[in-house]
Coordinates of C-alpha atoms and ligand atoms in Angstrom, one line a residue:
M1 CA 11.0 -17.1 12.9
V2 CA 7.7 -17.2 14.7
I3 CA 5.6 -20.3 14.3
D4 CA 2.4 -20.9 16.3
S5 CA 0.8 -24.1 17.7
L6 CA -1.2 -24.6 14.5
G7 CA 2.1 -24.5 12.5
R8 CA 1.3 -21.0 11.1
R9 CA 4.0 -18.6 10.2
F10 CA 4.0 -15.3 8.4
Q11 CA 4.8 -15.6 4.7
N12 CA 2.6 -13.0 3.1
L13 CA 2.9 -9.3 3.9
R14 CA 0.2 -6.8 2.9
V15 CA 1.3 -3.2 3.1
S16 CA -1.3 -0.4 3.2
L17 CA 0.8 2.3 1.5
T18 CA -1.7 5.0 2.4
A19 CA -5.2 4.9 4.0
A20 CA -6.3 7.5 1.5
C21 CA -8.5 6.4 -1.3
N22 CA -10.1 8.1 -4.3
Y23 CA -13.2 5.9 -4.0
A24 CA -15.7 5.7 -1.1
C25 CA -17.1 2.1 -1.7
T26 CA -20.4 1.6 0.2
Y27 CA -19.1 -1.6 1.9
C28 CA -15.8 -0.1 2.9
V29 CA -16.6 3.4 4.4
P30 CA -19.8 4.8 5.7
D31 CA -21.9 7.5 4.0
G32 CA -20.3 10.9 3.6
K33 CA -17.0 9.8 5.1
K34 CA -14.1 11.7 3.5
L35 CA -11.2 9.6 2.7
Q36 CA -8.0 10.7 4.3
A37 CA -4.5 9.5 4.9
Q38 CA -3.9 8.4 8.5
S39 CA -2.0 10.9 10.6
E40 CA 1.8 10.3 10.6
E41 CA 2.0 7.8 7.7
L42 CA 5.4 6.3 7.1
D43 CA 7.4 7.7 4.2
G44 CA 8.4 5.4 1.3
G45 CA 11.9 4.8 2.7
Q46 CA 10.6 3.8 6.1
M47 CA 8.0 1.5 4.5
A48 CA 10.6 -0.2 2.4
Y49 CA 12.9 -0.7 5.4
A50 CA 10.0 -2.2 7.3
V51 CA 9.4 -4.7 4.5
Q52 CA 13.1 -5.6 4.5
L53 CA 13.1 -6.1 8.3
L54 CA 9.9 -8.2 8.2
A55 CA 11.2 -10.3 5.3
D56 CA 14.3 -11.2 7.3
A57 CA 12.7 -11.5 10.7
A58 CA 9.5 -13.2 9.9
G59 CA 10.4 -15.1 6.7
I60 CA 8.1 -13.0 4.4
T61 CA 8.4 -14.1 0.8
R62 CA 5.4 -12.5 -0.8
L63 CA 4.4 -8.9 -0.7
R64 CA 1.1 -7.2 -1.7
V65 CA 1.0 -3.4 -2.0
T66 CA -2.4 -2.2 -1.2
G67 CA -4.3 0.5 0.7
G68 CA -6.3 2.7 0.7
E69 CA -5.5 3.2 -2.9
P70 CA -1.8 2.6 -3.5
L71 CA -1.6 4.3 -6.9
I72 CA -2.6 7.7 -5.6
S73 CA 0.2 7.7 -3.1
R74 CA 3.3 9.8 -3.9
K75 CA 5.3 7.0 -2.3
F76 CA 4.3 4.4 -4.8
D77 CA 7.1 4.7 -7.4
E78 CA 9.9 4.9 -4.8
F79 CA 8.5 2.2 -2.7
L80 CA 8.0 -0.2 -5.6
R81 CA 11.6 0.4 -6.9
S82 CA 13.0 -0.2 -3.4
V83 CA 11.1 -3.4 -2.6
S84 CA 11.7 -4.9 -6.0
K85 CA 15.4 -5.0 -5.1
L86 CA 14.8 -7.1 -1.9
G87 CA 14.8 -10.5 -3.7
L88 CA 11.2 -11.4 -2.6
E89 CA 9.6 -14.3 -4.5
D90 CA 6.5 -12.3 -5.5
I91 CA 5.3 -8.8 -5.4
A92 CA 1.7 -7.8 -6.4
V93 CA -0.4 -4.7 -6.3
T94 CA -4.1 -4.4 -5.5
T95 CA -5.7 -1.3 -7.0
N96 CA -9.1 0.1 -8.0
G97 CA -7.5 0.7 -11.4
Q98 CA -8.4 4.4 -11.8
F99 CA -4.7 5.4 -12.2
L100 CA -3.5 2.0 -13.6
A101 CA -2.6 3.2 -17.1
A102 CA -0.4 6.0 -15.7
K103 CA 1.5 3.5 -13.4
L104 CA 2.1 0.8 -15.9
P105 CA 5.6 2.2 -16.9
V106 CA 6.9 2.0 -13.3
M107 CA 5.4 -1.5 -12.9
K108 CA 7.2 -2.6 -16.1
E109 CA 10.5 -1.0 -15.0
T110 CA 10.5 -2.8 -11.7
G111 CA 9.5 -6.2 -13.2
L112 CA 6.1 -6.4 -11.5
K113 CA 4.3 -9.5 -12.8
R114 CA 0.8 -9.3 -11.5
I115 CA -1.9 -7.1 -10.2
N116 CA -5.4 -7.4 -8.8
V117 CA -8.0 -4.8 -9.9
S118 CA -11.1 -4.4 -7.7
L119 CA -14.1 -4.0 -9.9
D120 CA -17.7 -4.8 -8.7
T121 CA -19.7 -4.1 -11.9
L122 CA -19.6 -3.5 -15.6
D123 CA -22.5 -1.2 -15.4
A124 CA -21.5 2.5 -15.3
S125 CA -24.4 3.6 -13.1
K126 CA -24.0 0.8 -10.6
F127 CA -20.3 1.5 -10.6
R128 CA -21.0 5.1 -9.5
S129 CA -23.4 4.0 -6.8
I130 CA -21.0 1.4 -5.3
A131 CA -17.6 3.3 -5.7
R132 CA -19.2 6.8 -5.3
S133 CA -16.4 8.1 -7.4
G134 CA -14.2 7.2 -10.4
D135 CA -15.0 6.3 -14.0
L136 CA -15.7 2.7 -15.2
E137 CA -14.3 3.3 -18.8
T138 CA -11.0 4.5 -17.3
V139 CA -10.7 1.3 -15.2
L140 CA -11.5 -0.9 -18.2
D141 CA -8.9 0.9 -20.3
G142 CA -6.3 0.4 -17.6
I143 CA -7.1 -3.3 -17.4
E144 CA -6.8 -3.7 -21.2
Q145 CA -3.5 -1.9 -21.3
A146 CA -2.2 -4.0 -18.4
C147 CA -3.1 -7.2 -20.2
E148 CA -1.5 -6.0 -23.4
M149 CA 1.7 -5.2 -21.4
G150 CA 1.7 -8.9 -20.3
L151 CA 0.8 -8.3 -16.6
R152 CA -1.2 -11.2 -15.1
V153 CA -4.4 -9.5 -14.1
K154 CA -7.0 -10.8 -11.6
I155 CA -10.2 -9.0 -10.9
N156 CA -11.8 -8.9 -7.4
M157 CA -15.5 -8.5 -7.1
V158 CA -17.6 -8.2 -3.9
P159 CA -21.1 -9.6 -4.8
M160 CA -23.9 -7.9 -3.0
R161 CA -27.6 -8.9 -3.1
S162 CA -29.1 -5.6 -4.1
A163 CA -26.1 -3.7 -5.5
N164 CA -24.6 -6.0 -8.1
I165 CA -25.9 -9.6 -8.0
D166 CA -27.0 -9.2 -11.6
Q167 CA -23.4 -8.4 -12.5
I168 CA -22.0 -11.8 -11.5
L169 CA -22.5 -13.5 -14.8
P170 CA -21.6 -10.5 -17.0
M171 CA -18.4 -10.1 -14.9
L172 CA -17.6 -13.8 -15.3
A173 CA -18.1 -13.7 -19.0
F174 CA -16.0 -10.6 -19.4
C175 CA -13.1 -12.2 -17.5
L176 CA -13.3 -15.6 -19.2
E177 CA -13.2 -13.9 -22.6
R178 CA -10.0 -12.1 -21.6
G179 CA -8.2 -14.9 -19.8
I180 CA -8.5 -12.9 -16.5
E181 CA -9.2 -14.8 -13.3
L182 CA -12.2 -13.4 -11.5
R183 CA -12.3 -13.7 -7.7
F184 CA -15.5 -13.2 -5.8
I185 CA -14.9 -11.9 -2.3
E186 CA -17.6 -12.7 0.2
L187 CA -18.7 -9.5 1.9
M188 CA -16.7 -9.2 5.2
N189 CA -18.3 -8.0 8.4
M190 CA -15.8 -5.2 8.9
G191 CA -15.7 -1.5 9.6
H192 CA -19.1 0.2 9.6
L193 CA -20.8 -3.1 8.5
K194 CA -20.1 -4.6 11.9
H195 CA -23.0 -2.5 13.4
N196 CA -25.1 -2.1 10.3
Q197 CA -27.9 -4.3 8.8
M198 CA -26.3 -3.8 5.4
Y199 CA -24.1 -6.8 6.0
E200 CA -26.9 -9.3 6.5
Q201 CA -29.0 -7.7 3.7
E202 CA -26.2 -7.7 1.1
F203 CA -24.2 -10.8 1.9
V204 CA -24.0 -13.4 -0.9
G205 CA -22.4 -16.6 0.1
M206 CA -20.4 -19.2 -1.9
K207 CA -23.4 -21.6 -2.1
S208 CA -25.6 -19.0 -3.8
L209 CA -22.8 -17.9 -6.0
L210 CA -22.1 -21.4 -7.3
E211 CA -25.8 -22.1 -7.8
L212 CA -26.1 -18.9 -10.0
I213 CA -22.9 -19.6 -12.0
G214 CA -24.0 -23.3 -12.3
Q215 CA -27.1 -22.2 -14.3
D216 CA -24.8 -21.1 -17.2
Y217 CA -21.6 -23.1 -16.8
D218 CA -20.3 -26.5 -15.8
V219 CA -18.1 -25.8 -12.7
K220 CA -15.7 -28.1 -10.9
Q221 CA -13.5 -27.3 -7.9
I222 CA -9.8 -27.7 -8.4
E223 CA -6.8 -27.8 -6.1
A224 CA -5.6 -24.5 -4.5
P225 CA -2.3 -23.9 -2.8
H226 CA -2.3 -24.9 0.9
D227 CA -2.3 -21.3 2.2
S228 CA -4.5 -19.8 -0.5
T229 CA -7.4 -17.7 0.7
S230 CA -9.2 -18.4 -2.5
L231 CA -11.1 -21.6 -3.4
R232 CA -10.5 -22.3 -7.1
F233 CA -12.9 -23.5 -9.7
E234 CA -12.6 -24.4 -13.4
I235 CA -15.1 -24.1 -16.2
P236 CA -13.7 -26.6 -18.7
Q237 CA -12.4 -25.1 -21.9
R238 CA -13.3 -21.6 -20.7
G239 CA -11.1 -20.7 -17.7
R240 CA -11.0 -20.4 -14.0
F241 CA -12.4 -18.3 -11.2
G242 CA -12.0 -18.2 -7.4
I243 CA -14.1 -17.5 -4.3
I244 CA -12.6 -16.0 -1.2
A245 CA -15.2 -17.6 1.1
N246 CA -14.1 -16.0 4.4
E247 CA -17.6 -16.6 5.9
S248 CA -18.6 -19.9 4.2
E249 CA -15.2 -21.6 4.4
P250 CA -12.9 -19.7 6.7
F251 CA -9.2 -20.1 6.0
C252 CA -7.9 -19.0 9.4
R253 CA -6.2 -22.3 10.1
T254 CA -3.8 -21.9 7.2
C255 CA -3.5 -18.1 7.3
T256 CA 0.1 -16.8 6.7
R257 CA -0.8 -13.2 6.4
L258 CA 0.7 -10.2 8.2
R259 CA -0.4 -6.6 7.6
L260 CA 1.5 -3.4 7.9
S261 CA -0.7 -0.2 8.2
S262 CA 0.4 3.0 6.6
N263 CA 1.3 4.5 10.0
G264 CA 3.6 1.6 10.9
C265 CA 1.5 -0.9 12.9
L266 CA 1.4 -4.6 12.4
Y267 CA -1.9 -6.5 12.4
G268 CA -1.7 -10.3 12.7
C269 CA -5.4 -10.8 11.8
L270 CA -8.0 -9.1 9.7
S271 CA -10.6 -9.7 12.3
S272 CA -8.7 -8.3 15.3
S273 CA -8.1 -4.7 15.9
R274 CA -5.0 -5.5 18.1
N275 CA -2.0 -3.8 16.5
H276 CA 1.7 -3.6 17.3
S277 CA 3.6 -0.5 16.3
I278 CA 7.1 -1.0 14.7
R279 CA 7.6 2.7 14.0
H280 CA 10.2 3.1 16.7
L281 CA 12.3 0.4 15.1
L282 CA 12.6 2.1 11.8
D283 CA 15.1 4.7 13.1
R284 CA 17.4 1.9 14.4
P285 CA 20.2 0.1 12.6
Y286 CA 19.3 -3.3 11.1
H287 CA 20.9 -5.5 13.7
L288 CA 19.1 -3.8 16.6
A289 CA 15.8 -3.5 14.9
I290 CA 15.7 -7.1 13.7
N291 CA 16.3 -8.4 17.2
D292 CA 13.5 -6.3 18.7
L293 CA 11.1 -7.4 16.0
Q294 CA 10.8 -11.0 17.2
D295 CA 8.7 -10.3 20.3
I296 CA 6.4 -8.0 18.3
L297 CA 5.9 -10.7 15.7
R298 CA 5.0 -13.2 18.5
N299 CA 2.4 -10.8 19.8
A300 CA 1.0 -10.2 16.2
M301 CA 0.8 -14.0 15.7
A302 CA -1.1 -14.4 19.0
S303 CA -3.9 -12.1 17.7
K304 CA -4.7 -14.5 14.8
Q305 CA -8.1 -16.2 15.0
R306 CA -7.9 -20.0 15.3
L307 CA -11.0 -21.0 13.4
A308 CA -13.1 -18.4 11.8
F309 CA -13.3 -14.8 10.7
T310 CA -15.4 -13.1 13.4
G311 CA -15.5 -9.5 12.0
E312 CA -14.1 -6.3 13.4
T313 CA -14.8 -2.6 13.4
T314 CA -11.4 -1.9 11.8
V315 CA -11.7 -0.4 8.4
M316 CA -10.2 -2.4 5.7
K317 CA -8.5 0.5 4.0
F318 CA -6.4 1.3 7.1
I319 CA -4.9 -2.1 7.3
G320 CA -4.7 -3.2 3.7
G321 CA -7.4 -5.2 2.1
Ligands
SAM1 N1 -8.0 0.5 -3.3 C1 -7.5 -0.8 -3.6 C2 -8.6 -1.6 -4.3 O1 -9.7 -1.0 -4.5 O2 -8.3 -2.7 -4.6 C3 -7.0 -1.6 -2.4 C4 -7.7 -1.5 -1.1 S1 -9.3 -2.2 -1.0 C5 -9.6 -1.9 0.7 C6 -8.9 -3.9 -1.2 C7 -10.0 -4.8 -1.4 O3 -10.8 -4.9 -0.2 C8 -11.0 -4.4 -2.5 O4 -11.1 -5.5 -3.4 C9 -12.3 -4.2 -1.8 O5 -13.4 -4.7 -2.6 C10 -12.1 -5.1 -0.6 N2 -13.0 -4.8 0.5 C11 -13.1 -3.7 1.3 N3 -14.0 -3.8 2.3 C12 -14.6 -5.0 2.1 C13 -15.6 -5.8 2.8 N4 -16.2 -5.3 3.9 N5 -15.8 -7.0 2.4 C14 -15.2 -7.6 1.4 N6 -14.2 -6.9 0.7 C15 -13.9 -5.7 1.0

């Protein structure tokens, strides 16, 4: 097992099942960019084998299935069925929710317990201008059905100064009423934002968020697990919310995440474009593949930032947000 000088080891694996997405969110992809799968994406069987190898070689215990949009991938059902047999402690899915209702049966069949739905607004017209596709009512219906089925649902929202800052309080009220944990993700300086004024203009930091929420609610910070990316807050008698404060309070020092892209490359860090292909290992028998994986994992660990997220031109949907 690879452990670095800060005591970090890989425990959480994020798999980008496909880079294709049915949305074109303004902060994720530039204007007019068509959303396509990467060339030579792994098939479902190869992806599941990669997860098995990484679980055994790196000590991965938690898996998040993401993308791109995982629910539009034809691999989704087969992949979920395979990885649910690996004995991992936790499997979760991150989705934009557009096809959530259709995928609830396979989620139930495989015993999935929790999902994160990305939703930046409750206003239909703002929804269209941020996601540049999709339908808000369909997402809300999917969320309702998932809650009724007993899935633990979290909602991820990226607050932005001009696009949806007025949605912070309505989104929080919506989630508190339904017992859903809302997590605000500070805008990350990634992909096309890295060379674009949009990042500076739209960024809303934790301090501003807490001031805004503090106008309507009493808020106190509570303990979060050691390697959690999210700072957690409680509104007494109402519920909880989280802030992923990658800029305001970077969590690099305790980061246990490893990412597998849809074309079979490992990324040790969200703010490093260094990647390490494991594709060639996926045709090899287990005992040979597992042996060769150790050096690759050491290299992936070496690309982790020590202190703070510095941003990168890599697009989130390629490496699994
Ligand atoms: N399609 C799925 C979804 O929408 O949840 C999974 C992939 S999406 C890339 C995963 C998450 O990354 C979403 O919650 C999205 O809001 C977030 N994301 C993408 N680009 C981001 C950026 N520059 N800053 C912050 N969050 C970002």
